[in-house]
Short mmCIF file of C-alpha atoms and ligand atoms in Angstrom, two decimals:
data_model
loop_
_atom_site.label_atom_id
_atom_site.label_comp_id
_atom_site.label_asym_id
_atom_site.label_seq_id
_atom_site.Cartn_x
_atom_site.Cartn_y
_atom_site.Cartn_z
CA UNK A 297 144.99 113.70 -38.60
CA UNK A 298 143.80 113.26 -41.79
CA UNK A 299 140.12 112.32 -42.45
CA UNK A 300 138.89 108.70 -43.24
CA UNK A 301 137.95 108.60 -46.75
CA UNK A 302 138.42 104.89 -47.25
CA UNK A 303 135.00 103.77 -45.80
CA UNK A 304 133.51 100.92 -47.82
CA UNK A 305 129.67 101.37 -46.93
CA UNK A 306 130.04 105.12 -46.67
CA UNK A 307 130.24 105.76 -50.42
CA UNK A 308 127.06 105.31 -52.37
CA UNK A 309 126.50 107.97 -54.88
CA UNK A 310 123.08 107.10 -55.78
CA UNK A 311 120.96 110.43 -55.24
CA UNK A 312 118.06 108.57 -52.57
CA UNK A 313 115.12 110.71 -54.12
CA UNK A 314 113.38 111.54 -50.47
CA UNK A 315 110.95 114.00 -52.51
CA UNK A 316 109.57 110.82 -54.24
CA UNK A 317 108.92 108.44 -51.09
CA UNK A 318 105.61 109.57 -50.63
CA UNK A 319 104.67 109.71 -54.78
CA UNK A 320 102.84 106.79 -55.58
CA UNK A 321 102.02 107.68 -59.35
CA UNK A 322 105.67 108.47 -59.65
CA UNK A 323 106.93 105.29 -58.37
CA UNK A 324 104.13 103.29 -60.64
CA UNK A 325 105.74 104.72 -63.70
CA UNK A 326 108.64 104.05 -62.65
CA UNK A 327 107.53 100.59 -61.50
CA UNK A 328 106.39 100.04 -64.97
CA UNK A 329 109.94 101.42 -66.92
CA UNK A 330 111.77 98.15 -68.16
CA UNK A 331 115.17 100.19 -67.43
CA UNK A 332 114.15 100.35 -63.97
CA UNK A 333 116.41 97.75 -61.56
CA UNK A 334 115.46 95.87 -58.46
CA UNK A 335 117.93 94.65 -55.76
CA UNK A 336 116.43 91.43 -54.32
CA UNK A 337 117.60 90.88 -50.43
CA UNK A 338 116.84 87.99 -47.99
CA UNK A 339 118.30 87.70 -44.75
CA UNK A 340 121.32 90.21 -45.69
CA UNK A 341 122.29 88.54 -48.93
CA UNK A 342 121.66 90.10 -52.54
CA UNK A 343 123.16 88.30 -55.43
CA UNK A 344 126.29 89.03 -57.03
CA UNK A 345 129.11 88.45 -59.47
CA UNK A 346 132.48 88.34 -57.82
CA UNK A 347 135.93 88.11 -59.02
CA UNK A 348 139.37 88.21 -56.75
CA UNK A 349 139.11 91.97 -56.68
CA UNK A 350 136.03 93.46 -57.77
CA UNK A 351 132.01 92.73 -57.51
CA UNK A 352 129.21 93.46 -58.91
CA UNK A 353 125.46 93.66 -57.80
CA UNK A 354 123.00 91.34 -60.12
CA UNK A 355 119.64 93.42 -60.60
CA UNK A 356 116.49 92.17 -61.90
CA UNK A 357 113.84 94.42 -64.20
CA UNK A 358 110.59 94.93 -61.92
CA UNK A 359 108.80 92.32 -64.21
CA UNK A 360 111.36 89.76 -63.39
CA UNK A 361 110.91 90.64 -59.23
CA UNK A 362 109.73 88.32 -56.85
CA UNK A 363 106.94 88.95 -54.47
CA UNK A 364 108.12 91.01 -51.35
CA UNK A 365 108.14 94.20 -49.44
CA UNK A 366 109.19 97.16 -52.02
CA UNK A 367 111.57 100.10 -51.20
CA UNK A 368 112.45 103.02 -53.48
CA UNK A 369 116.48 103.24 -52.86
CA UNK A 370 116.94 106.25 -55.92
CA UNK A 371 117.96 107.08 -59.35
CA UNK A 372 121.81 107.04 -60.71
CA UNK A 373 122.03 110.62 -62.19
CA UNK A 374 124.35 109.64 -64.40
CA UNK A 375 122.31 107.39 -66.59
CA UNK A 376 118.89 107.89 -65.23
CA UNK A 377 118.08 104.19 -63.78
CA UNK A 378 115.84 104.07 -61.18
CA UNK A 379 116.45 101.33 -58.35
CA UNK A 380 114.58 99.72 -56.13
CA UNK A 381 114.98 97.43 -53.28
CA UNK A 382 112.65 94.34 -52.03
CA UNK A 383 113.27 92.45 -49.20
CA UNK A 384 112.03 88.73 -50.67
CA UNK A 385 113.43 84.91 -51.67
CA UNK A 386 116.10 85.84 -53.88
CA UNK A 387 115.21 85.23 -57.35
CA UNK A 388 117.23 82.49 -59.30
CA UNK A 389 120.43 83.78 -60.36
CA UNK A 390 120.21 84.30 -64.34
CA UNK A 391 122.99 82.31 -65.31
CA UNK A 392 120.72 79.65 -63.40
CA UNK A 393 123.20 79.06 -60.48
CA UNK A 394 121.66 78.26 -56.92
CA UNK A 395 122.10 81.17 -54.85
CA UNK A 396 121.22 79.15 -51.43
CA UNK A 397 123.65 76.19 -52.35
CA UNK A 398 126.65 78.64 -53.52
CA UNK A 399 126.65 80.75 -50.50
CA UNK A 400 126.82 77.83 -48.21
CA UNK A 401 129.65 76.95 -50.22
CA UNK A 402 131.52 79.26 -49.66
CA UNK A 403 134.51 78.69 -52.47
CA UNK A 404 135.64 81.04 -54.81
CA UNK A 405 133.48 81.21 -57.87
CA UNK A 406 135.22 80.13 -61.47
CA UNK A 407 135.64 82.62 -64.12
CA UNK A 408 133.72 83.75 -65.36
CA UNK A 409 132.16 84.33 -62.17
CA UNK A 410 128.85 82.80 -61.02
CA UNK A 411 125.86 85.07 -58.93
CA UNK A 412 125.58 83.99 -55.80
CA UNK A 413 124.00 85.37 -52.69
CA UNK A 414 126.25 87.13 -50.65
CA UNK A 415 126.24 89.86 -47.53
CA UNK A 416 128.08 93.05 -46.91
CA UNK A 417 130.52 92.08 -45.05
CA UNK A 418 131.96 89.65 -47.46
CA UNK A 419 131.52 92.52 -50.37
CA UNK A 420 131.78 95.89 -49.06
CA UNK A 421 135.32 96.23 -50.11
CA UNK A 422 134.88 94.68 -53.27
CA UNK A 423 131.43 96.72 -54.91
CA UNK A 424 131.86 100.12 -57.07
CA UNK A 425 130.75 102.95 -54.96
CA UNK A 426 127.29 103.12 -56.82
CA UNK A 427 126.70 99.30 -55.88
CA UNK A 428 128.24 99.47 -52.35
CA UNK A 429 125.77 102.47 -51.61
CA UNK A 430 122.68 100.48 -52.60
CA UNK A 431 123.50 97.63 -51.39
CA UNK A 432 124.06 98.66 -47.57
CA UNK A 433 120.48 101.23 -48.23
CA UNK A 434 118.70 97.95 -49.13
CA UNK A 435 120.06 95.60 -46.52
CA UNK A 436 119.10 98.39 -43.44
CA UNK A 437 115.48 98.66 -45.25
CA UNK A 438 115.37 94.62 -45.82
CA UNK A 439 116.33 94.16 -41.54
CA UNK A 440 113.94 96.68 -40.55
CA UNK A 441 110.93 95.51 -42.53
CA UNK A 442 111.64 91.77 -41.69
CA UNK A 443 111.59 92.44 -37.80
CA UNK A 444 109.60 95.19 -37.56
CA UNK A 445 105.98 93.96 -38.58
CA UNK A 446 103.82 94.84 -35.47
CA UNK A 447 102.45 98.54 -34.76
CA UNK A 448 104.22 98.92 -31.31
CA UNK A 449 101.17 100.78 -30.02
CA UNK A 450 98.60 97.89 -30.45
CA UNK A 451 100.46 95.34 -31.96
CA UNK A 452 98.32 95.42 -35.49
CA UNK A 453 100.29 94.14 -38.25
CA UNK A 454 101.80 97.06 -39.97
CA UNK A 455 101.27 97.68 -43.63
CA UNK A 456 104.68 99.50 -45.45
CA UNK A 457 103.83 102.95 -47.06
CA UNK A 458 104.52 104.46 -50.51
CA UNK A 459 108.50 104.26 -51.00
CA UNK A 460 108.63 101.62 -48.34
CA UNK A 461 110.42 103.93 -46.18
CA UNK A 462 107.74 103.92 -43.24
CA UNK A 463 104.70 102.01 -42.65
CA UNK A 464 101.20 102.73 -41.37
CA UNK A 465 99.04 100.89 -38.56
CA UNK A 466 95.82 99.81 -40.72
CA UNK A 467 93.96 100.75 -37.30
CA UNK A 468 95.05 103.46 -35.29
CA UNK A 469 97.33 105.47 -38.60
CA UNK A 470 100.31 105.82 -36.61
CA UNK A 471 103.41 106.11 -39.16
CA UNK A 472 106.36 104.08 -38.38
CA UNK A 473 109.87 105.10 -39.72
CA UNK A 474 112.90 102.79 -39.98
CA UNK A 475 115.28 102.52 -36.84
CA UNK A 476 119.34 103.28 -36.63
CA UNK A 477 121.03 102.50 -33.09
CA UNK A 478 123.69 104.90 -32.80
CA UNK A 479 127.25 103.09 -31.67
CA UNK A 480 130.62 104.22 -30.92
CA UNK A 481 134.11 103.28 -31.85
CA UNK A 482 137.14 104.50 -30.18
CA UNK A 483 140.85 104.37 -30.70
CA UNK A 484 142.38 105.50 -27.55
CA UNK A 485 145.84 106.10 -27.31
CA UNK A 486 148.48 106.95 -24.44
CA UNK A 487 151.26 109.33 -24.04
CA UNK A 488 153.36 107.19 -25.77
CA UNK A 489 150.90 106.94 -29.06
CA UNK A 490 150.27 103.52 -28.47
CA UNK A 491 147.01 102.06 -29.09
CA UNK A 492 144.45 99.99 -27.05
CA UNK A 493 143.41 97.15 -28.68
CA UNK A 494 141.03 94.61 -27.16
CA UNK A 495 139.64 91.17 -27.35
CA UNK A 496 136.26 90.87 -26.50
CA UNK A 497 134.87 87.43 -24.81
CA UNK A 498 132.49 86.12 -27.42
CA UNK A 499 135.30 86.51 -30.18
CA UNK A 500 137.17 82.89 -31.10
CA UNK A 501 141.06 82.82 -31.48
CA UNK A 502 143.22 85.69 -31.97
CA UNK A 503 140.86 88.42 -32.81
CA UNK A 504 141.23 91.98 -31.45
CA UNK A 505 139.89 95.11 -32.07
CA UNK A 506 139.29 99.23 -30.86
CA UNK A 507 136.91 99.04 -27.77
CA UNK A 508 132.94 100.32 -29.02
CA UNK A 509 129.55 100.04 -27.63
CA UNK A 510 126.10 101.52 -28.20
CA UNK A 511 124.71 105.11 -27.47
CA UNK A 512 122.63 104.99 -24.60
CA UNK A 513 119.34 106.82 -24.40
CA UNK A 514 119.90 110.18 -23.49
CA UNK A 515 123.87 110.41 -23.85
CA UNK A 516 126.07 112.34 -26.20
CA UNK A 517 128.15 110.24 -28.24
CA UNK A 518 131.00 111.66 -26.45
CA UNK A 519 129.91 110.50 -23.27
CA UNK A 520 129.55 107.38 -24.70
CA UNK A 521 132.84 107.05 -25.64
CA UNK A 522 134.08 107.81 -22.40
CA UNK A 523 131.81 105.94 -20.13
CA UNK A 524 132.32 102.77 -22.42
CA UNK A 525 136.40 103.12 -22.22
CA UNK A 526 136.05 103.02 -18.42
CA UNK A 527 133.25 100.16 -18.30
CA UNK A 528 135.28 98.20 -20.31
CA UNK A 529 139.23 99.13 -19.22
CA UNK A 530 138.74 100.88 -16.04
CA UNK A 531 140.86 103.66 -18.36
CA UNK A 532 139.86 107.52 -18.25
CA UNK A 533 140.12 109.19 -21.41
CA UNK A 534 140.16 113.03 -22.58
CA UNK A 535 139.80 114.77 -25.64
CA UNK A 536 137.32 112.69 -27.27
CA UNK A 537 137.53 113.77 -31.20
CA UNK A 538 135.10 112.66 -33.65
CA UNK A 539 136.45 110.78 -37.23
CA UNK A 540 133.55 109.94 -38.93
CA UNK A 541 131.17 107.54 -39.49
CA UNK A 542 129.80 104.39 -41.69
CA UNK A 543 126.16 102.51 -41.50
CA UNK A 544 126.63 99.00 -40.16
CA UNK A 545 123.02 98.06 -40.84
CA UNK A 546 124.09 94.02 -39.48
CA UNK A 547 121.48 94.55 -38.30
CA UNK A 548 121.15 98.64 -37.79
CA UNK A 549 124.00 100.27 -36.77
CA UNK A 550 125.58 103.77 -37.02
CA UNK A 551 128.98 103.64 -36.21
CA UNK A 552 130.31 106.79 -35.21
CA UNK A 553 134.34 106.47 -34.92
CA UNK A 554 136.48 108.31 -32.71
CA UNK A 555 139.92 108.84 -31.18
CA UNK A 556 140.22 109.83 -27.63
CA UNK A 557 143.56 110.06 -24.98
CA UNK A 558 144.18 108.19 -22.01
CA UNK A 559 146.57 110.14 -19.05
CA UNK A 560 149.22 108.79 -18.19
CA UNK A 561 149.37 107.03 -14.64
CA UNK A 562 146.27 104.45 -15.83
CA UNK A 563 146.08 100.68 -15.43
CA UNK A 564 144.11 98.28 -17.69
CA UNK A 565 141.81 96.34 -16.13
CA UNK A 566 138.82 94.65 -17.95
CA UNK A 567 136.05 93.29 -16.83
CA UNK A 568 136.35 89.86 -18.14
CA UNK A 569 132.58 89.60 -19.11
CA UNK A 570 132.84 91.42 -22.21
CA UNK A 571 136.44 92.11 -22.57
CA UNK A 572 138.90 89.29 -22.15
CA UNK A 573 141.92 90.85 -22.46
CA UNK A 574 143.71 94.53 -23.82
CA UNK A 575 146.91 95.65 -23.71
CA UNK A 576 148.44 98.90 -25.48
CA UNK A 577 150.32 98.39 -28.70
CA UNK A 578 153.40 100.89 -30.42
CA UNK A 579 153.01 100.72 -34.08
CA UNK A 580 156.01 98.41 -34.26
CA UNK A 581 154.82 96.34 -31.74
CA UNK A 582 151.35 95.87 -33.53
CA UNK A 583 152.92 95.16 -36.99
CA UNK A 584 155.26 92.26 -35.41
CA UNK A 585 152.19 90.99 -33.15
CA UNK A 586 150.50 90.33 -36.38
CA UNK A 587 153.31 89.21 -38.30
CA UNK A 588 153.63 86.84 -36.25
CA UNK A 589 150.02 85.61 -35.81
CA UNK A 590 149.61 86.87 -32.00
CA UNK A 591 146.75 88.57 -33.48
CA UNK A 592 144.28 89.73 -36.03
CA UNK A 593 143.09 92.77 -36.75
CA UNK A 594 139.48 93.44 -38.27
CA UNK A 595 138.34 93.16 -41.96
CA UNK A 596 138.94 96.38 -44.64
CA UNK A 597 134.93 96.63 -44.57
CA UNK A 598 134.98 97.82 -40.85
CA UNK A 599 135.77 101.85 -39.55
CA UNK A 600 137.33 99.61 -36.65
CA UNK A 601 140.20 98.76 -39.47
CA UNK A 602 140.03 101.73 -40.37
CA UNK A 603 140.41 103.87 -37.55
CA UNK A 604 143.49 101.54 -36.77
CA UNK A 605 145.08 101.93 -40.14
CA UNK A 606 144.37 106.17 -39.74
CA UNK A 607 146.38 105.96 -36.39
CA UNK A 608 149.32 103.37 -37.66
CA UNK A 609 149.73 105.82 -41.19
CA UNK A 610 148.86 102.99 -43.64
CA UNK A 611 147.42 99.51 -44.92
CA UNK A 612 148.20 96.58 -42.06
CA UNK A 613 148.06 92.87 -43.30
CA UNK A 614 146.04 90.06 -42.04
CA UNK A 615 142.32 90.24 -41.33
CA UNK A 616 139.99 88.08 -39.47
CA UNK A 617 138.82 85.41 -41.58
CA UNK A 618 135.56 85.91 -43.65
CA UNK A 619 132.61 85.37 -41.42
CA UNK A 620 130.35 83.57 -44.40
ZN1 ZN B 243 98.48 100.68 -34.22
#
């Protein structure tokens, strides 16, 4: 089984410069460098310039950056540029576009392309791994700042410390670090190497997708795996093998992907509250379900698509449409 190396948020080659966080004079000057670049994000969205195959981030010097909360994301070894993030209205777009009007839009931008504010699911494929890396390290810091405001000891409004990557309770000091909820993935397959593939209750059409669920406190993400194949298929699985893993920070995820075996002898039987319907797919059977439109499998940006592609032994067309 070879490893999955295609992961569009797990790239990022930005080094993330932990031993600065806590530097404030370091992080002035760096503040006050003109080559320094800020990544604006509100609600999910940064700006960006997109073409049919390729995007790129749109960065603002810290003297063009808007008010907001301010996060140290790291320096590009290669050419020295220091980034930070802010979560913040984005700024207008330089080429004087509306972001807010474009990304309700929705339509392909004309060439040459127009910024406009767009979120990681829509771009994750499409960013350079330096860009895709920042990007997903901004959006997690972005969602935690904007929801977590409150100490959760005495519910005094929380001021963010130096690098942005915690914050401090102005009254009793307690330190506050950013959260990541831990979820699992899981392509489970039979004696026959067919796959389960599932369609949960809240999804629309023809959607389907590898079962998953979150970690729950106190569990392995082994047992996970296993106790959330039986909640949601009744089916007991074995050999439980992890295949890595890719932030989903929408709105702070870790997925961790796996693949795991189901005996033979098992019936499917789903709960109906969660998950509608799943059956078990061969590889021939999947590619002519979506061929045919029966089905459709999850976008490039997920480890769900993935894990699937990993298990079938290569790209799959069709995708569920772009959730804008
Ligand atoms: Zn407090």
């Amino acid at each position: 089984m070879t490893p999955l190396d295609t992961l569009a948020l797990s790239r990022g080659t930005v080094d993330r410069l932990t031993e600065k966080r806590t530097e404030e004079a370091w992080q002035d000057a760096a503040w006050a460098d003109p080559g320094t670049r800020v990544l604006v994000v509100s609600d999910g969205r940064a700006l960006a310039r997109i073409d049919d195959e390729h995007a790129a981030l749109v960065f603002v010097p810290p003297r063009q950056a808007p008010e907001g909360t301010r996060f140290l994301l790291g320096r590009d070894d290669a050419d020295g540029i220091v980034y930070f993030g802010l979560s913040a209205r984005l700024p207008a777009a330089p080429d004087g576009a509306r972001p807010a009007l474009l990304a309700a839009g929705g339509t392909t931008p004309p060439s040459p392309p127009e910024a406009r504010a767009v979120s990681l699911r829509e771009i994750g494929t499409l960013l350079g791994d330096r860009d895709a890396g920042l990007l997903t390290h901004a959006v997690a810091l972005a969602n935690w700042h904007d929801t977590h405001t409150h100490c959760p000891v005495d519910g005094t409004p929380t001021v963010p410390g130096p690098g942005g990557h915690f914050t401090v309770c102005p009254k009793d000091g307690t330190e506050h670090f950013p959260r990541t909820d831990p979820a699992v993935i899981m392509l489970v397959t039979d004696p026959d190497d067919r796959c389960l593939l599932a369609r949960n209750a809240a999804w629309p059409g023809r959607r389907v997708s590898i079962l998953a669920g979150f970690v729950d406190p106190g569990e392995s993400a082994e047992q996970a795996v296993i106790r959330e194949v039986a909640e949601e298929t009744q089916i007991k699985v074995t050999n439980v093998r992890y295949v890595g893993s890719q932030p989903w920070p929408m709105p702070r995820s870790l997925m961790l992907g796996f693949r795991a075996e189901a005996p033979a002898g098992q019936a499917i039987v789903v709960d109906r509250e969660e998950i509608a319907e799943a059956y078990w797919f061969s590889r021939d059977e999947l590619l002519a379900a979506i061929q045919a439109r029966e089905i459709a499998l999850p976008p490039p940006v997920s480890i769900a698509r993935q894990i699937i592609e990993q298990w079938y032994g290569g790209p799959l067309p069709s995708a569920w449409p772009d959730r804008r």
